[in-house]
Amino acid sequence: MPYGKGVQVGVPVAVWALFCWLAFRLVNVPRFADFLVSVESELEKVTWPSRNEVTQATVVVLLTMFSLGLFLFLIDLLWTWLFSVIGFTEYKS
């Protein structure tokens, strides 16, 4: 390894410390703190979907993606067959 153990441990610790310091400074800016308070109050107004609604929506998305994938696969097979029939994809040396 080109670097010693001190560099391998010291650099990540220094980056982490810098990130923590920046996060602390950012949260203590009054304008940003007011923004976070307003975000929290808006999140309390949100009507979250029930587990059943999330499950149903997930099933719809998965079925739609599977159907479109199958459709595109069949279209690809059709084009491959069509191009081979007309000789467009033949390799000529």
GROMACS .gro file of C-alpha atoms in nm:
model
   93
    1MET     CA    1   0.000   0.000   0.000
    2PRO     CA    2   0.139   0.338  -0.095
    3TYR     CA    3   0.009   0.520   0.215
    4GLY     CA    4   0.060   0.450   0.581
    5LYS     CA    5  -0.208   0.359   0.832
    6GLY     CA    6  -0.217   0.718   0.958
    7VAL     CA    7  -0.323   0.849   0.617
    8GLN     CA    8  -0.573   0.565   0.561
    9VAL     CA    9  -0.746   0.644   0.890
   10GLY     CA   10  -0.672   1.016   0.917
   11VAL     CA   11  -0.819   1.127   0.585
   12PRO     CA   12  -1.163   0.965   0.637
   13VAL     CA   13  -1.175   1.098   0.995
   14ALA     CA   14  -1.085   1.447   0.874
   15VAL     CA   15  -1.350   1.434   0.599
   16TRP     CA   16  -1.609   1.313   0.851
   17ALA     CA   17  -1.515   1.590   1.096
   18LEU     CA   18  -1.539   1.851   0.819
   19PHE     CA   19  -1.881   1.719   0.717
   20CYS     CA   20  -2.006   1.730   1.077
   21TRP     CA   21  -1.878   2.085   1.121
   22LEU     CA   22  -2.043   2.198   0.795
   23ALA     CA   23  -2.371   2.031   0.891
   24PHE     CA   24  -2.362   2.201   1.232
   25ARG     CA   25  -2.292   2.539   1.074
   26LEU     CA   26  -2.566   2.494   0.813
   27VAL     CA   27  -2.833   2.402   1.069
   28ASN     CA   28  -2.743   2.704   1.281
   29VAL     CA   29  -2.811   2.950   0.998
   30PRO     CA   30  -3.144   3.111   1.101
   31ARG     CA   31  -3.290   3.111   0.751
   32PHE     CA   32  -3.215   2.741   0.701
   33ALA     CA   33  -3.346   2.655   1.049
   34ASP     CA   34  -3.672   2.836   0.968
   35PHE     CA   35  -3.692   2.636   0.646
   36LEU     CA   36  -3.653   2.309   0.837
   37VAL     CA   37  -3.927   2.412   1.081
   38SER     CA   38  -4.163   2.492   0.793
   39VAL     CA   39  -4.081   2.159   0.625
   40GLU     CA   40  -4.164   1.976   0.947
   41SER     CA   41  -4.498   2.155   0.976
   42GLU     CA   42  -4.584   2.070   0.614
   43LEU     CA   43  -4.494   1.704   0.667
   44GLU     CA   44  -4.741   1.689   0.955
   45LYS     CA   45  -5.017   1.791   0.711
   46VAL     CA   46  -4.942   1.508   0.467
   47THR     CA   47  -5.187   1.221   0.447
   48TRP     CA   48  -4.966   0.919   0.402
   49PRO     CA   49  -5.101   0.618   0.209
   50SER     CA   50  -5.194   0.305   0.397
   51ARG     CA   51  -4.990  -0.013   0.368
   52ASN     CA   52  -5.264  -0.164   0.149
   53GLU     CA   53  -5.255   0.133  -0.092
   54VAL     CA   54  -4.875   0.114  -0.118
   55THR     CA   55  -4.894  -0.261  -0.186
   56GLN     CA   56  -5.158  -0.214  -0.457
   57ALA     CA   57  -4.961   0.065  -0.624
   58THR     CA   58  -4.644  -0.145  -0.615
   59VAL     CA   59  -4.822  -0.440  -0.778
   60VAL     CA   60  -4.956  -0.212  -1.053
   61VAL     CA   61  -4.608  -0.072  -1.121
   62LEU     CA   62  -4.448  -0.418  -1.131
   63LEU     CA   63  -4.715  -0.560  -1.361
   64THR     CA   64  -4.689  -0.260  -1.592
   65MET     CA   65  -4.310  -0.289  -1.611
   66PHE     CA   66  -4.327  -0.665  -1.674
   67SER     CA   67  -4.591  -0.617  -1.945
   68LEU     CA   68  -4.393  -0.344  -2.121
   69GLY     CA   69  -4.074  -0.552  -2.098
   70LEU     CA   70  -4.251  -0.851  -2.252
   71PHE     CA   71  -4.403  -0.630  -2.523
   72LEU     CA   72  -4.062  -0.483  -2.614
   73PHE     CA   73  -3.909  -0.832  -2.616
   74LEU     CA   74  -4.175  -0.953  -2.861
   75ILE     CA   75  -4.131  -0.646  -3.083
   76ASP     CA   76  -3.755  -0.710  -3.082
   77LEU     CA   77  -3.812  -1.072  -3.184
   78LEU     CA   78  -4.042  -0.954  -3.464
   79TRP     CA   79  -3.784  -0.706  -3.599
   80THR     CA   80  -3.506  -0.965  -3.572
   81TRP     CA   81  -3.711  -1.219  -3.764
   82LEU     CA   82  -3.818  -0.959  -4.024
   83PHE     CA   83  -3.461  -0.841  -4.086
   84SER     CA   84  -3.334  -1.198  -4.119
   85VAL     CA   85  -3.614  -1.281  -4.368
   86ILE     CA   86  -3.528  -0.987  -4.595
   87GLY     CA   87  -3.156  -1.056  -4.562
   88PHE     CA   88  -3.069  -0.729  -4.391
   89THR     CA   89  -2.872  -0.890  -4.107
   90GLU     CA   90  -2.676  -1.146  -4.309
   91TYR     CA   91  -2.302  -1.130  -4.267
   92LYS     CA   92  -2.108  -1.116  -4.592
   93SER     CA   93  -1.731  -1.161  -4.591
   0.00000   0.00000   0.00000
